[in-house]
Amino acid sequence: MRAILTALILGAATITAAPVQAAEVSDEIKAGKRVYMTKTCLACHGRNGARGVLSYPVLAGQNEKYLLAQLTAIKSGERVGSVDETTGHTFVQGMADIMHLLSEDDMKNVVAYLAVQKPARPKVLDPAPSEADLKLGAKTYKKLGCRACHGKEGERASNKAYPIIAGLDRVYLMRQMTNMRDKVRVHGKAKLMYGVIKRADDDDIAAIATWLSQVDRNKD
Ligand code: HEC
Ligand code: HEC
């Protein structure tokens, strides 16, 4: 009992001694979670942003700066992207339609919340890729020089404004690479990708996407 009491008191002391900034961050994250749960994000990006439906991206554990830039570009209509043939609208349309629900503060809070969520586990692919498929993807990624900005396995970005790309949905990855190669994705820093991605053909893109989608950021 005494030990428990001591632990509780010590625990309380630690909380009191925590820097003011930590309390502010946590309020921001709490507010961000509320935004995420109430402004329809959950329906398309799944629990904690870690389970995108269909070919929609996971957001959990993504760089905060990158997330905010994307939200801003989707809200302003700068990020358009390709058309989803099953709906006849761009993939981003359903999201663009709800972005008026978010204030500037909501946007800042929701990205603060998403950035600290545990990264998604890779989606299981059917059929499962072979070892040879995965190796080919890793090799192509290395050969094309993607590591310079996205890290050895897409798990780290060389700049906080660049995305982490490991563990994203395979079809989402293919779509974004293709959109940048074909200059359908033109907003923000997409131009930084043009020089390398133009050297990737459809097979290279498919191989890289298969491999990247299976990199597990939680493995360490
Ligand atoms: C109707 C479905 C839908 C809703 C609702 C939705 N999104 Fe999205 N979101 C998408 C799709 C689809 C994309 C990817 C578009 C593409 O492939 O071009 C996306 C992309 C994003 C991106 C860019 C990710 C990246 O890696 O570039 C962010 C950030 C994002 N959504 C956050 C949110 C937040 C926060 C909310 C709630 C305010 C939300 N979304 C609501 C469907 C949705
Ligand atoms: C010079 C730096 C640089 C290099 C090299 C680079 N990228 Fe990127 N990449 C970026 C930036 C910056 C973005 C985000 C663009 C934006 O602001 O919308 C990005 C975005 C992406 C995205 C979209 C992520 C998302 O969530 O929507 C994918 C996928 C991607 N890169 C894959 C690759 C691959 C594969 C290669 C190698 C063929 C590569 N990149 C090489 C800088 C780079």
Short mmCIF file of C-alpha atoms and ligand atoms in Angstrom, two decimals:
data_model
loop_
_atom_site.label_atom_id
_atom_site.label_comp_id
_atom_site.label_asym_id
_atom_site.label_seq_id
_atom_site.Cartn_x
_atom_site.Cartn_y
_atom_site.Cartn_z
CA MET A 1 0.00 0.00 0.00
CA ARG A 2 2.77 2.34 1.05
CA ALA A 3 4.63 1.57 -2.18
CA ILE A 4 1.53 2.31 -4.20
CA LEU A 5 0.97 5.60 -2.39
CA THR A 6 4.60 6.59 -2.93
CA ALA A 7 4.31 5.70 -6.60
CA LEU A 8 1.14 7.78 -6.87
CA ILE A 9 2.73 10.76 -5.18
CA LEU A 10 5.84 10.47 -7.31
CA GLY A 11 3.64 10.16 -10.38
CA ALA A 12 1.74 13.29 -9.42
CA ALA A 13 5.01 15.13 -8.79
CA THR A 14 6.24 14.22 -12.25
CA ILE A 15 3.05 15.51 -13.80
CA THR A 16 3.28 18.81 -11.91
CA ALA A 17 6.92 19.20 -12.87
CA ALA A 18 6.26 18.59 -16.57
CA PRO A 19 7.01 21.63 -18.71
CA VAL A 20 4.04 23.84 -19.58
CA GLN A 21 4.59 23.12 -23.22
CA ALA A 22 3.80 19.42 -22.75
CA ALA A 23 0.37 20.31 -21.35
CA GLU A 24 -0.31 22.53 -24.35
CA VAL A 25 0.69 19.83 -26.80
CA SER A 26 -1.58 17.38 -25.14
CA ASP A 27 -4.54 19.79 -25.32
CA GLU A 28 -3.85 20.26 -28.99
CA ILE A 29 -3.77 16.52 -29.54
CA LYS A 30 -6.99 16.03 -27.58
CA ALA A 31 -8.69 18.71 -29.62
CA GLY A 32 -7.28 17.11 -32.76
CA LYS A 33 -8.76 13.76 -31.85
CA ARG A 34 -12.15 15.42 -31.43
CA VAL A 35 -11.85 16.92 -34.90
CA TYR A 36 -10.83 13.56 -36.32
CA MET A 37 -13.75 11.73 -34.70
CA THR A 38 -16.47 14.30 -35.42
CA LYS A 39 -15.60 15.77 -38.83
CA THR A 40 -15.96 12.55 -40.84
CA CYS A 41 -12.23 11.81 -41.23
CA LEU A 42 -12.72 8.52 -39.42
CA ALA A 43 -15.09 7.20 -42.11
CA CYS A 44 -12.41 7.27 -44.80
CA HIS A 45 -9.09 7.05 -42.94
CA GLY A 46 -10.10 4.58 -40.22
CA ARG A 47 -9.41 4.33 -36.52
CA ASN A 48 -6.54 6.65 -35.47
CA GLY A 49 -5.82 7.31 -39.15
CA ALA A 50 -4.31 3.87 -39.37
CA ARG A 51 -6.76 2.11 -41.67
CA GLY A 52 -7.69 3.85 -44.90
CA VAL A 53 -10.73 2.39 -46.65
CA LEU A 54 -10.39 1.27 -50.29
CA SER A 55 -7.19 2.83 -51.66
CA TYR A 56 -7.27 5.81 -49.28
CA PRO A 57 -4.08 6.76 -47.44
CA VAL A 58 -3.19 5.99 -43.85
CA LEU A 59 -2.21 9.12 -41.93
CA ALA A 60 -1.02 7.76 -38.57
CA GLY A 61 2.56 8.72 -37.75
CA GLN A 62 2.98 10.91 -40.83
CA ASN A 63 5.07 14.10 -40.61
CA GLU A 64 2.94 16.89 -39.19
CA LYS A 65 4.20 19.56 -41.58
CA TYR A 66 3.51 17.38 -44.59
CA LEU A 67 0.00 16.57 -43.34
CA LEU A 68 -0.84 20.23 -42.81
CA ALA A 69 0.41 21.18 -46.28
CA GLN A 70 -1.79 18.47 -47.82
CA LEU A 71 -4.89 19.44 -45.83
CA THR A 72 -4.39 23.04 -46.86
CA ALA A 73 -3.95 22.10 -50.52
CA ILE A 74 -7.03 19.85 -50.48
CA LYS A 75 -9.11 22.57 -48.85
CA SER A 76 -7.99 25.25 -51.31
CA GLY A 77 -8.51 22.96 -54.30
CA GLU A 78 -4.83 22.98 -55.31
CA ARG A 79 -4.46 19.25 -54.74
CA VAL A 80 -6.69 17.58 -57.27
CA GLY A 81 -5.15 14.35 -58.58
CA SER A 82 -6.63 11.71 -60.80
CA VAL A 83 -10.23 10.60 -61.36
CA ASP A 84 -11.69 7.55 -59.63
CA GLU A 85 -13.37 5.65 -62.43
CA THR A 86 -15.87 4.04 -60.08
CA THR A 87 -17.31 7.44 -59.05
CA GLY A 88 -16.35 9.68 -61.96
CA HIS A 89 -14.93 12.25 -59.50
CA THR A 90 -11.35 12.85 -58.43
CA PHE A 91 -10.26 10.68 -55.52
CA VAL A 92 -9.94 13.74 -53.35
CA GLN A 93 -13.45 15.11 -54.09
CA GLY A 94 -15.28 13.51 -51.14
CA MET A 95 -12.72 14.95 -48.78
CA ALA A 96 -12.59 18.38 -50.43
CA ASP A 97 -16.38 18.56 -49.92
CA ILE A 98 -16.10 18.35 -46.12
CA MET A 99 -13.05 20.56 -45.64
CA HIS A 100 -15.21 23.66 -45.02
CA LEU A 101 -16.08 22.05 -41.67
CA LEU A 102 -12.52 22.67 -40.45
CA SER A 103 -11.18 25.95 -39.07
CA GLU A 104 -7.46 26.82 -39.20
CA ASP A 105 -7.15 25.63 -35.58
CA ASP A 106 -8.99 22.38 -36.33
CA MET A 107 -6.48 21.71 -39.11
CA LYS A 108 -3.48 22.34 -36.88
CA ASN A 109 -4.92 20.22 -34.10
CA VAL A 110 -5.91 17.28 -36.25
CA VAL A 111 -2.45 17.01 -37.83
CA ALA A 112 -0.81 17.23 -34.37
CA TYR A 113 -3.03 14.30 -33.33
CA LEU A 114 -2.37 12.22 -36.46
CA ALA A 115 1.40 12.72 -36.36
CA VAL A 116 1.70 11.02 -32.96
CA GLN A 117 -0.51 8.00 -33.72
CA LYS A 118 1.13 4.62 -34.01
CA PRO A 119 1.93 3.86 -37.66
CA ALA A 120 -0.37 1.41 -39.42
CA ARG A 121 0.55 -2.23 -39.84
CA PRO A 122 0.97 -3.07 -43.54
CA LYS A 123 -2.22 -4.16 -45.31
CA VAL A 124 -2.12 -7.80 -46.28
CA LEU A 125 -1.90 -8.18 -50.06
CA ASP A 126 -3.85 -10.83 -51.93
CA PRO A 127 -2.11 -12.56 -53.62
CA ALA A 128 0.85 -12.20 -51.28
CA PRO A 129 3.94 -10.84 -53.01
CA SER A 130 6.87 -13.21 -53.44
CA GLU A 131 10.29 -12.57 -51.95
CA ALA A 132 11.47 -11.84 -55.50
CA ASP A 133 8.73 -9.19 -55.96
CA LEU A 134 9.74 -7.47 -52.73
CA LYS A 135 13.43 -7.55 -53.61
CA LEU A 136 12.74 -6.08 -57.02
CA GLY A 137 10.81 -3.19 -55.45
CA ALA A 138 13.58 -2.45 -52.97
CA LYS A 139 16.19 -2.59 -55.72
CA THR A 140 14.26 -0.30 -58.05
CA TYR A 141 13.69 2.20 -55.23
CA LYS A 142 17.40 2.26 -54.48
CA LYS A 143 18.41 2.46 -58.12
CA LEU A 144 16.18 5.45 -58.83
CA GLY A 145 17.60 7.44 -55.91
CA CYS A 146 14.45 7.66 -53.77
CA ARG A 147 16.49 7.09 -50.61
CA ALA A 148 17.92 10.60 -50.69
CA CYS A 149 14.59 12.09 -49.62
CA HIS A 150 12.53 9.17 -48.25
CA GLY A 151 15.15 7.14 -46.35
CA LYS A 152 16.44 3.64 -46.82
CA GLU A 153 13.01 1.99 -46.69
CA GLY A 154 10.67 4.97 -47.07
CA GLU A 155 10.47 5.09 -43.27
CA ARG A 156 12.14 8.45 -42.78
CA ALA A 157 12.07 11.75 -44.65
CA SER A 158 15.13 13.95 -45.12
CA ASN A 159 12.97 17.00 -44.41
CA LYS A 160 9.93 17.29 -42.12
CA ALA A 161 7.94 18.71 -45.01
CA TYR A 162 8.44 15.50 -47.00
CA PRO A 163 6.25 12.44 -46.48
CA ILE A 164 7.09 9.10 -44.90
CA ILE A 165 6.00 6.60 -47.54
CA ALA A 166 6.58 3.17 -45.93
CA GLY A 167 3.44 1.22 -45.13
CA LEU A 168 1.03 3.27 -47.23
CA ASP A 169 -1.65 1.48 -49.25
CA ARG A 170 -0.20 -0.13 -52.38
CA VAL A 171 -2.75 1.29 -54.80
CA TYR A 172 -2.49 4.73 -53.19
CA LEU A 173 1.28 4.66 -53.65
CA MET A 174 0.96 3.68 -57.31
CA ARG A 175 -1.58 6.42 -57.92
CA GLN A 176 0.58 9.15 -56.35
CA MET A 177 3.75 8.09 -58.16
CA THR A 178 1.88 7.94 -61.46
CA ASN A 179 0.19 11.28 -60.78
CA MET A 180 3.54 12.92 -60.17
CA ARG A 181 5.19 11.28 -63.16
CA ASP A 182 2.31 12.39 -65.40
CA LYS A 183 2.17 15.83 -63.73
CA VAL A 184 -1.40 15.41 -62.53
CA ARG A 185 -0.18 16.07 -58.99
CA VAL A 186 1.38 19.51 -59.28
CA HIS A 187 0.78 21.28 -55.98
CA GLY A 188 3.20 21.91 -53.13
CA LYS A 189 6.61 20.31 -53.40
CA ALA A 190 5.59 17.71 -56.00
CA LYS A 191 8.11 19.19 -58.43
CA LEU A 192 10.92 17.80 -56.28
CA MET A 193 9.78 14.36 -57.41
CA TYR A 194 9.66 14.99 -61.14
CA GLY A 195 13.33 14.48 -61.93
CA VAL A 196 13.45 10.97 -60.45
CA ILE A 197 9.95 9.68 -61.05
CA LYS A 198 10.10 10.38 -64.79
CA ARG A 199 12.62 7.54 -65.01
CA ALA A 200 10.12 5.04 -63.56
CA ASP A 201 7.87 3.08 -65.92
CA ASP A 202 4.59 1.44 -64.82
CA ASP A 203 6.37 -1.79 -63.84
CA ASP A 204 8.91 0.10 -61.73
CA ILE A 205 6.10 1.98 -60.00
CA ALA A 206 4.16 -1.24 -59.31
CA ALA A 207 7.27 -2.98 -57.94
CA ILE A 208 8.17 -0.08 -55.64
CA ALA A 209 4.57 0.22 -54.39
CA THR A 210 4.29 -3.49 -53.61
CA TRP A 211 7.48 -3.40 -51.57
CA LEU A 212 6.89 -0.05 -49.80
CA SER A 213 3.34 -1.08 -48.82
CA GLN A 214 4.79 -4.05 -46.94
CA VAL A 215 7.48 -2.19 -44.98
CA ASP A 216 6.39 -2.38 -41.34
CA ARG A 217 7.28 0.79 -39.44
CA ASN A 218 6.50 -0.95 -36.13
CA LYS A 219 9.02 -3.72 -36.57
CA ASP A 220 11.80 -2.20 -34.40
C1 HEC B 1 -14.85 10.80 -48.33
C2 HEC B 1 -13.58 10.25 -47.88
C3 HEC B 1 -12.63 11.14 -47.12
C4 HEC B 1 -12.90 11.92 -46.00
C5 HEC B 1 -14.23 12.14 -45.31
C6 HEC B 1 -11.63 12.47 -45.60
N1 HEC B 1 -10.64 12.07 -46.45
FE1 HEC B 1 -8.67 12.58 -46.37
N2 HEC B 1 -8.35 11.69 -48.15
C7 HEC B 1 -9.26 10.93 -48.84
C8 HEC B 1 -8.66 10.44 -50.06
C9 HEC B 1 -9.34 9.54 -51.09
C10 HEC B 1 -7.33 10.94 -50.10
C11 HEC B 1 -6.29 10.71 -51.20
C12 HEC B 1 -6.65 11.42 -52.47
C13 HEC B 1 -5.85 10.96 -53.67
O1 HEC B 1 -5.56 9.78 -53.78
O2 HEC B 1 -5.52 11.80 -54.50
C14 HEC B 1 -7.17 11.71 -48.86
C15 HEC B 1 -5.99 12.35 -48.50
C16 HEC B 1 -5.77 12.93 -47.27
C17 HEC B 1 -4.52 13.51 -46.84
C18 HEC B 1 -3.22 13.52 -47.63
C19 HEC B 1 -2.43 12.25 -47.30
C20 HEC B 1 -1.12 12.10 -48.01
O3 HEC B 1 -0.40 11.15 -47.67
O4 HEC B 1 -0.80 12.91 -48.88
C21 HEC B 1 -4.72 13.98 -45.57
C22 HEC B 1 -3.69 14.66 -44.68
C23 HEC B 1 -6.10 13.71 -45.21
N3 HEC B 1 -6.71 13.07 -46.26
C24 HEC B 1 -6.68 14.04 -44.00
C25 HEC B 1 -8.06 14.00 -43.75
C26 HEC B 1 -8.69 14.57 -42.58
C27 HEC B 1 -7.95 15.22 -41.42
C28 HEC B 1 -10.04 14.39 -42.74
C29 HEC B 1 -11.16 14.89 -41.84
C30 HEC B 1 -11.21 16.34 -41.68
C31 HEC B 1 -10.23 13.67 -43.99
N4 HEC B 1 -9.02 13.46 -44.58
C32 HEC B 1 -11.47 13.29 -44.50
C33 HEC B 1 -10.55 10.66 -48.45
C34 HEC B 1 -11.21 11.27 -47.40
C1 HEC B 2 14.38 15.41 -53.96
C2 HEC B 2 13.56 14.72 -52.97
C3 HEC B 2 12.73 13.53 -53.42
C4 HEC B 2 13.13 12.42 -54.11
C5 HEC B 2 14.51 12.10 -54.64
C6 HEC B 2 11.96 11.56 -54.19
N1 HEC B 2 10.90 12.16 -53.56
FE1 HEC B 2 9.04 11.36 -53.32
N2 HEC B 2 8.37 13.09 -52.52
C7 HEC B 2 9.16 14.19 -52.25
C8 HEC B 2 8.31 15.26 -51.75
C9 HEC B 2 8.80 16.64 -51.33
C10 HEC B 2 6.98 14.77 -51.75
C11 HEC B 2 5.72 15.53 -51.33
C12 HEC B 2 5.27 16.47 -52.42
C13 HEC B 2 4.19 17.41 -51.94
O1 HEC B 2 4.52 18.42 -51.29
O2 HEC B 2 3.02 17.17 -52.23
C14 HEC B 2 7.06 13.39 -52.22
C15 HEC B 2 5.96 12.55 -52.33
C16 HEC B 2 6.04 11.21 -52.63
C17 HEC B 2 4.94 10.28 -52.60
C18 HEC B 2 3.52 10.60 -52.22
C19 HEC B 2 3.29 10.38 -50.74
C20 HEC B 2 1.88 10.65 -50.27
O3 HEC B 2 1.63 10.43 -49.08
O4 HEC B 2 1.05 11.06 -51.05
C21 HEC B 2 5.43 9.06 -52.98
C22 HEC B 2 4.66 7.77 -53.09
C23 HEC B 2 6.84 9.24 -53.28
N3 HEC B 2 7.19 10.55 -53.04
C24 HEC B 2 7.67 8.24 -53.72
C25 HEC B 2 8.98 8.45 -54.19
C26 HEC B 2 9.76 7.47 -54.93
C27 HEC B 2 9.30 6.06 -55.20
C28 HEC B 2 10.93 8.07 -55.28
C29 HEC B 2 12.02 7.51 -56.15
C30 HEC B 2 11.59 7.14 -57.49
C31 HEC B 2 10.90 9.41 -54.73
N4 HEC B 2 9.69 9.62 -54.11
C32 HEC B 2 11.93 10.34 -54.81
C33 HEC B 2 10.52 14.28 -52.41
C34 HEC B 2 11.31 13.37 -53.09
#
